[in-house]
Tab-separated table of C-alpha atoms in Angstrom:
chain	number	residue	atom	x	y	z
W	1	MET	CA	87.890	84.123	74.559
W	2	ARG	CA	84.692	85.628	75.876
W	3	VAL	CA	83.581	85.371	79.491
W	4	SER	CA	79.902	86.114	80.096
W	5	SER	CA	79.184	89.094	82.279
W	6	PRO	CA	75.752	90.089	83.620
W	7	SER	CA	74.291	93.393	82.593
W	8	HIS	CA	73.886	96.209	85.124
W	9	ASP	CA	70.248	95.215	85.772
W	10	GLY	CA	71.305	91.701	86.787
W	11	SER	CA	70.039	89.970	83.628
W	12	ALA	CA	72.073	87.689	81.383
W	13	ALA	CA	71.752	89.973	78.365
W	14	PRO	CA	74.782	90.140	76.063
W	15	ASP	CA	77.453	92.500	77.332
W	16	LEU	CA	78.132	94.551	74.229
W	17	ARG	CA	80.897	96.588	75.866
W	18	LEU	CA	82.705	93.405	76.855
W	19	GLN	CA	82.381	92.069	73.327
W	20	GLN	CA	83.813	95.314	71.971
W	21	LEU	CA	86.678	95.171	74.479
W	22	GLU	CA	87.515	91.621	73.420
W	23	GLN	CA	87.613	92.648	69.775
W	24	TRP	CA	90.082	95.399	70.673
W	25	LEU	CA	92.232	92.980	72.679
W	26	ALA	CA	92.232	90.482	69.816
W	27	GLY	CA	93.598	93.220	67.592
W	28	LEU	CA	96.363	94.015	70.086
W	29	PHE	CA	97.419	90.403	70.591
W	30	GLY	CA	96.842	89.308	67.011
W	31	ALA	CA	94.815	86.352	68.271
W	32	ARG	CA	91.969	85.384	70.602
W	33	ASP	CA	94.124	83.145	72.778
W	34	PHE	CA	93.297	85.046	75.978
W	35	VAL	CA	90.799	84.826	78.829
W	36	VAL	CA	88.919	87.812	80.249
W	37	THR	CA	87.525	87.691	83.794
W	38	THR	CA	85.940	90.361	85.943
W	39	ALA	CA	88.484	92.028	88.238
W	40	SER	CA	86.379	94.745	89.877
W	41	ALA	CA	83.892	97.548	89.419
W	42	ASP	CA	83.690	100.755	91.414
W	43	ALA	CA	81.056	103.342	92.298
W	44	SER	CA	81.238	104.832	88.802
W	45	PHE	CA	80.608	103.388	85.334
W	46	ARG	CA	84.189	102.099	85.085
W	47	ARG	CA	84.812	98.365	85.058
W	48	TYR	CA	88.055	96.408	85.250
W	49	PHE	CA	88.839	93.029	83.714
W	50	ARG	CA	91.831	90.743	84.161
W	51	VAL	CA	93.227	89.544	80.854
W	52	SER	CA	95.253	86.306	80.946
W	53	ARG	CA	97.400	85.074	78.071
W	54	GLN	CA	100.317	82.664	77.930
W	55	GLY	CA	101.103	82.949	81.637
W	56	GLN	CA	100.869	86.745	81.762
W	57	THR	CA	98.103	89.011	83.044
W	58	TRP	CA	97.026	92.592	82.431
W	59	ILE	CA	94.155	94.778	83.589
W	60	ALA	CA	91.767	96.175	80.988
W	61	MET	CA	89.673	99.212	81.861
W	62	ASP	CA	86.243	99.784	80.349
W	63	ALA	CA	85.373	103.489	80.600
W	64	PRO	CA	82.321	104.215	78.414
W	65	PRO	CA	82.772	107.470	76.455
W	66	GLY	CA	80.311	110.114	77.548
W	67	LYS	CA	80.115	108.589	81.027
W	68	GLU	CA	83.784	108.307	81.992
W	69	ASP	CA	86.791	110.413	80.996
W	70	MET	CA	90.000	108.379	80.750
W	71	GLY	CA	92.172	111.486	80.520
W	72	PRO	CA	92.715	112.045	84.263
W	73	TYR	CA	93.551	108.375	84.814
W	74	ILE	CA	96.124	108.388	82.024
W	75	ARG	CA	97.741	111.630	83.207
W	76	VAL	CA	97.927	110.685	86.891
W	77	SER	CA	99.202	107.192	86.100
W	78	ALA	CA	102.092	108.781	84.213
W	79	MET	CA	102.767	111.153	87.126
W	80	LEU	CA	102.951	108.345	89.681
W	81	VAL	CA	105.136	106.150	87.504
W	82	ASP	CA	107.412	109.134	86.888
W	83	VAL	CA	107.952	109.798	90.613
W	84	GLY	CA	108.851	106.136	91.151
W	85	VAL	CA	105.963	104.601	93.076
W	86	ASN	CA	104.236	101.384	92.089
W	87	ALA	CA	101.197	102.343	90.017
W	88	PRO	CA	99.794	100.608	86.929
W	89	LYS	CA	101.348	101.658	83.646
W	90	VAL	CA	99.106	102.325	80.669
W	91	LEU	CA	100.360	100.059	77.872
W	92	HIS	CA	97.689	100.572	75.219
W	93	ARG	CA	94.715	102.911	74.861
W	94	ASP	CA	91.666	103.339	72.652
W	95	ASP	CA	90.399	106.838	73.395
W	96	ALA	CA	87.516	106.676	70.917
W	97	ASN	CA	85.975	103.593	72.516
W	98	GLY	CA	87.108	104.075	76.115
W	99	PHE	CA	89.461	101.143	76.661
W	100	LEU	CA	92.854	100.889	78.375
W	101	LEU	CA	95.253	98.006	78.902
W	102	ASN	CA	97.380	98.358	82.045
W	103	THR	CA	99.998	96.400	83.911
W	104	ASP	CA	98.498	94.164	86.603
W	105	LEU	CA	99.384	94.725	90.266
W	106	GLY	CA	97.599	91.591	91.434
W	107	SER	CA	94.515	91.001	93.553
W	108	ARG	CA	95.791	91.225	97.149
W	109	THR	CA	94.349	94.378	98.682
W	110	TYR	CA	95.677	95.757	101.943
W	111	LEU	CA	92.231	95.161	103.436
W	112	ALA	CA	92.181	91.474	102.540
W	113	ASP	CA	95.702	90.874	103.839
W	114	LEU	CA	95.004	92.780	107.049
W	115	ASP	CA	91.851	90.730	107.605
W	116	ALA	CA	93.996	87.619	107.141
W	117	GLY	CA	96.428	88.742	109.857
W	118	ALA	CA	99.189	90.416	107.848
W	119	ASP	CA	101.869	92.524	109.543
W	120	ALA	CA	100.076	95.878	109.782
W	121	GLU	CA	103.158	97.758	110.922
W	122	ARG	CA	105.107	96.811	107.813
W	123	LEU	CA	102.209	97.483	105.442
W	124	TYR	CA	101.439	100.890	106.909
W	125	ARG	CA	105.052	101.997	106.967
W	126	ASP	CA	105.293	100.989	103.319
W	127	ALA	CA	102.153	102.995	102.540
W	128	ILE	CA	103.453	106.030	104.428
W	129	ASP	CA	106.848	105.806	102.726
W	130	ALA	CA	105.145	105.755	99.322
W	131	LEU	CA	102.897	108.661	100.289
W	132	VAL	CA	105.858	110.776	101.375
W	133	ALA	CA	107.695	109.873	98.169
W	134	ILE	CA	104.756	111.145	96.126
W	135	GLN	CA	104.452	114.366	98.117
W	136	ALA	CA	108.187	115.035	98.018
W	137	ARG	CA	108.743	114.281	94.322
W	138	ALA	CA	105.518	115.264	92.571
W	139	GLY	CA	105.699	119.029	93.037
W	140	GLN	CA	105.649	120.030	89.364
W	141	HIS	CA	103.114	117.338	88.537
W	142	ALA	CA	100.850	118.342	91.425
W	143	ALA	CA	100.763	121.940	90.225
W	144	GLN	CA	99.002	120.691	87.072
W	145	LEU	CA	96.179	119.037	89.025
W	146	PRO	CA	92.784	120.602	89.784
W	147	PRO	CA	92.818	122.457	93.120
W	148	TYR	CA	91.064	121.095	96.182
W	149	ASP	CA	89.400	124.464	96.652
W	150	ASP	CA	86.663	126.069	98.735
W	151	ALA	CA	83.910	125.083	96.304
W	152	LEU	CA	84.912	121.406	96.156
W	153	LEU	CA	85.303	121.109	99.926
W	154	ARG	CA	81.835	122.571	100.508
W	155	ARG	CA	80.216	120.532	97.751
W	156	GLU	CA	81.546	117.357	99.340
W	157	MET	CA	80.406	118.264	102.844
W	158	GLY	CA	76.986	119.228	101.510
W	159	LEU	CA	76.336	115.520	100.993
W	160	PHE	CA	76.168	115.112	104.791
W	161	PRO	CA	73.007	117.136	105.529
W	162	GLU	CA	71.340	116.220	102.234
W	163	TRP	CA	71.949	112.494	101.921
W	164	PHE	CA	72.987	111.241	105.367
W	165	CYS	CA	70.887	113.407	107.676
W	166	GLY	CA	67.927	113.976	105.380
W	167	LYS	CA	67.588	110.993	103.074
W	168	HIS	CA	69.138	108.241	105.191
W	169	LEU	CA	68.151	109.237	108.718
W	170	GLY	CA	64.961	111.079	107.761
W	171	LEU	CA	65.834	114.123	109.856
W	172	GLN	CA	64.111	117.442	109.234
W	173	LEU	CA	66.786	119.993	110.109
W	174	SER	CA	65.767	123.281	111.671
W	175	GLU	CA	67.014	126.622	110.424
W	176	ALA	CA	69.244	126.884	113.493
W	177	GLU	CA	70.732	123.454	112.777
W	178	LEU	CA	71.404	124.336	109.155
W	179	VAL	CA	73.127	127.551	110.253
W	180	GLY	CA	75.213	125.652	112.805
W	181	ILE	CA	76.267	123.084	110.218
W	182	ALA	CA	77.170	125.848	107.755
W	183	ARG	CA	79.331	127.569	110.367
W	184	THR	CA	81.078	124.291	111.107
W	185	PHE	CA	81.787	123.941	107.401
W	186	ASP	CA	83.279	127.459	107.449
W	187	THR	CA	85.622	126.403	110.260
W	188	LEU	CA	86.724	123.262	108.443
W	189	VAL	CA	87.292	124.982	105.100
W	190	ALA	CA	89.373	127.747	106.691
W	191	GLU	CA	91.499	125.174	108.516
W	192	VAL	CA	91.984	122.944	105.500
W	193	LEU	CA	92.929	125.731	103.101
W	194	GLN	CA	95.795	126.930	105.313
W	195	GLN	CA	97.635	123.605	105.042
W	196	PRO	CA	100.628	123.157	102.715
W	197	ARG	CA	99.537	121.927	99.282
W	198	VAL	CA	100.721	118.633	97.808
W	199	PHE	CA	99.632	115.867	95.444
W	200	VAL	CA	96.449	114.342	96.921
W	201	HIS	CA	95.269	110.908	95.775
W	202	ARG	CA	91.844	111.372	97.488
W	203	ASP	CA	91.189	107.667	98.158
W	204	TYR	CA	94.438	106.416	99.666
W	205	HIS	CA	93.068	103.565	101.781
W	206	SER	CA	93.058	99.813	102.307
W	207	ARG	CA	90.842	98.957	99.330
W	208	ASN	CA	92.974	100.905	96.865
W	209	LEU	CA	96.397	99.788	98.090
W	210	MET	CA	97.684	96.438	96.890
W	211	VAL	CA	100.175	94.109	98.546
W	212	THR	CA	102.663	93.792	95.708
W	213	ASP	CA	105.840	92.341	97.209
W	214	GLY	CA	107.910	91.340	94.218
W	215	VAL	CA	105.309	92.632	91.739
W	216	SER	CA	106.715	95.967	90.610
W	217	HIS	CA	107.082	97.779	87.329
W	218	ASP	CA	109.287	100.407	88.929
W	219	LYS	CA	112.829	100.815	87.620
W	220	GLY	CA	114.912	102.025	90.501
W	221	GLY	CA	112.486	104.222	92.410
W	222	HIS	CA	110.325	103.362	95.401
W	223	GLY	CA	109.950	99.750	96.505
W	224	ALA	CA	107.289	97.384	95.209
W	225	ASN	CA	104.828	97.742	98.076
W	226	PRO	CA	102.167	99.108	97.926
W	227	GLY	CA	100.594	99.048	94.503
W	228	ILE	CA	98.469	102.174	94.184
W	229	LEU	CA	95.093	102.137	92.413
W	230	ASP	CA	92.057	104.408	91.848
W	231	PHE	CA	94.067	107.614	91.589
W	232	GLN	CA	92.210	109.326	88.749
W	233	ASP	CA	90.534	111.928	91.007
W	234	ALA	CA	93.856	113.333	92.260
W	235	VAL	CA	94.022	117.034	93.130
W	236	LEU	CA	96.400	119.624	94.540
W	237	GLY	CA	95.379	119.782	98.173
W	238	PRO	CA	96.123	119.559	101.912
W	239	VAL	CA	99.170	117.689	103.165
W	240	THR	CA	97.136	115.637	105.677
W	241	TYR	CA	94.381	114.429	103.352
W	242	ASP	CA	95.836	111.128	102.156
W	243	LEU	CA	97.293	110.334	105.561
W	244	VAL	CA	93.899	110.657	107.214
W	245	SER	CA	92.328	108.558	104.435
W	246	LEU	CA	94.847	105.840	105.272
W	247	LEU	CA	94.742	105.978	109.061
W	248	ARG	CA	91.046	106.760	109.615
W	249	ASP	CA	89.891	104.335	106.978
W	250	SER	CA	86.158	103.624	106.674
W	251	TYR	CA	86.934	99.919	106.140
W	252	VAL	CA	89.395	99.164	108.938
W	253	GLN	CA	89.957	100.804	112.328
W	254	TRP	CA	93.030	101.047	114.551
W	255	PRO	CA	93.600	102.048	118.190
W	256	ILE	CA	94.230	105.753	118.714
W	257	GLU	CA	97.706	105.080	120.118
W	258	ARG	CA	98.720	103.230	116.982
W	259	ILE	CA	97.372	106.003	114.765
W	260	HIS	CA	99.384	108.566	116.727
W	261	ALA	CA	102.534	106.475	116.261
W	262	TRP	CA	101.952	106.326	112.505
W	263	ILE	CA	101.298	110.074	112.387
W	264	LYS	CA	104.662	110.626	114.074
W	265	TYR	CA	106.329	108.274	111.593
W	266	PHE	CA	104.800	110.247	108.720
W	267	ARG	CA	105.905	113.614	110.136
W	268	ASP	CA	109.446	112.410	110.762
W	269	THR	CA	109.731	110.834	107.311
W	270	ALA	CA	108.152	113.817	105.566
W	271	GLN	CA	110.429	116.323	107.309
W	272	ARG	CA	113.508	114.356	106.253
W	273	SER	CA	112.187	114.440	102.680
W	274	GLY	CA	111.570	118.187	102.685
W	275	VAL	CA	107.762	118.062	102.892
W	276	ASP	CA	106.208	120.947	104.857
W	277	VAL	CA	104.260	119.466	107.773
W	278	GLY	CA	103.736	122.629	109.800
W	279	ALA	CA	105.420	124.208	112.763
W	280	ASN	CA	104.846	121.554	115.420
W	281	PRO	CA	103.078	118.257	116.174
W	282	ALA	CA	100.099	119.957	117.838
W	283	GLN	CA	99.355	122.021	114.749
W	284	PHE	CA	99.697	118.960	112.530
W	285	GLN	CA	97.348	116.954	114.762
W	286	ARG	CA	94.670	119.654	114.461
W	287	TRP	CA	95.144	119.731	110.687
W	288	PHE	CA	94.844	115.940	110.602
W	289	ASP	CA	91.737	115.851	112.794
W	290	LEU	CA	89.812	118.583	110.995
W	291	MET	CA	90.803	117.311	107.575
W	292	GLY	CA	89.566	113.906	108.632
W	293	LEU	CA	86.304	115.400	109.832
W	294	GLN	CA	85.719	117.044	106.457
W	295	ARG	CA	86.391	113.737	104.708
W	296	GLN	CA	84.246	111.672	107.067
W	297	LEU	CA	81.241	113.988	106.716
W	298	LYS	CA	81.607	113.620	102.953
W	299	VAL	CA	81.908	109.840	103.209
W	300	LEU	CA	78.763	109.552	105.338
W	301	GLY	CA	76.908	111.411	102.610
W	302	ILE	CA	78.454	109.379	99.797
W	303	PHE	CA	77.670	106.023	101.417
W	304	ALA	CA	74.059	107.124	101.975
W	305	ARG	CA	73.772	108.329	98.379
W	306	LEU	CA	75.231	105.095	97.012
W	307	TYR	CA	72.444	103.232	98.807
W	308	HIS	CA	69.449	105.478	98.208
W	309	ARG	CA	70.247	106.684	94.695
W	310	ASP	CA	72.365	103.883	93.240
W	311	GLY	CA	71.033	100.831	95.076
W	312	LYS	CA	74.459	99.895	96.496
W	313	SER	CA	73.877	98.616	100.034
W	314	GLY	CA	77.371	97.255	100.670
W	315	TYR	CA	78.640	100.495	102.192
W	316	LEU	CA	75.941	100.767	104.888
W	317	LYS	CA	77.893	98.490	107.220
W	318	ASP	CA	80.748	101.010	107.198
W	319	LEU	CA	78.620	103.958	108.366
W	320	PRO	CA	79.034	103.268	112.128
W	321	ARG	CA	82.825	103.144	111.848
W	322	THR	CA	82.897	106.377	109.868
W	323	LEU	CA	80.585	108.074	112.363
W	324	SER	CA	82.805	106.908	115.233
W	325	TYR	CA	85.682	108.908	113.756
W	326	VAL	CA	83.484	112.009	113.688
W	327	ARG	CA	82.533	111.511	117.335
W	328	GLN	CA	86.187	111.086	118.336
W	329	VAL	CA	87.215	114.391	116.796
W	330	VAL	CA	84.377	116.779	117.594
W	331	LYS	CA	84.618	116.261	121.348
W	332	ASN	CA	88.243	117.481	121.380
W	333	TYR	CA	87.809	120.971	119.893
W	334	SER	CA	85.798	123.832	121.367
W	335	ASP	CA	85.081	125.340	117.943
W	336	LEU	CA	83.283	122.119	117.012
W	337	GLU	CA	80.929	122.213	120.004
W	338	PHE	CA	77.812	122.702	117.885
W	339	LEU	CA	78.556	119.656	115.747
W	340	ALA	CA	79.435	117.575	118.811
W	341	THR	CA	76.048	118.357	120.369
W	342	PHE	CA	74.201	117.819	117.086
W	343	ILE	CA	75.839	114.430	116.577
W	344	GLU	CA	75.016	113.170	120.075
W	345	GLN	CA	71.490	114.570	120.299
W	346	ARG	CA	70.273	114.037	116.740
W	347	ILE	CA	72.487	111.667	114.759
W	348	VAL	CA	73.267	108.960	117.318
W	349	PRO	CA	69.606	108.424	118.352
W	350	ALA	CA	68.512	108.357	114.702
W	351	MET	CA	71.194	105.789	113.838
W	352	ALA	CA	70.053	103.614	116.748
W	353	LYS	CA	66.569	103.408	115.219
W	354	LEU	CA	67.750	102.002	111.889
């Protein structure tokens, strides 16, 4: 059964990709006794549809060939299932046309449940337990992933001066400011690259974690919660990256004291599982803070680019929260003094004018 879906320009033109997907599904099921509804779309060309048939549901991915590569998604899905966490399993694939059919982990995101008053302590401990399980068990798998290297770290941070400072805030940066930003990037890269290397999801946060109590396809590994989505960009990288994505989330914010308690829970759990978390809590906190700063500078640039280049305004409301994390960190480290001054004297006033 076809469900109409608007084209990317907002018109009601026929969705040829959706029609093609439905033809593929009809071949799999041997009938057209199913319903297809939009599940979600992300910042790429990928789209997700929920397929319902005879009381069961699945998630179909539409990844147009030439625009999206399904290979990383398929490989990382298999890795996560193999280490025993709750990730979607790929059931059927059509590589030539860019379609996948996956198990369905439901529609309850962490963010939605937290907004509705869910028990944050339980949800975050579940998320940390799953994260440690991945880091502890995925060693051989992680070694096959692309490295989170110097070039990638710098390319991500480069979005901050280009898209956030320049395009979004309209700032003309002086040569001295550009040099100061570049030196800050040097500091962050050096700090990040000395951390122990593990499997890194890269977007381990409240919009990509699902509340899946009792909805698990795991056979004897980690518990059902959380369901883990949007993992196709996984890399081999710093031990703190996914933790900081979770705890300094651009979509939900927690008191510093609570974040520190969750950091301690992660360190204790990781150490018991054999994950290298550094020599002492102070070193780990610095790793966490500077890793978070690298990520948050990237995110500021990405959110600005999504608006100015791609016409996606929904992320603008999350810029102040993301910037607040930057301001928290830079004031605590003497080697970030330039960035602290730049943020307060140039960024904060420019944001106030928007």
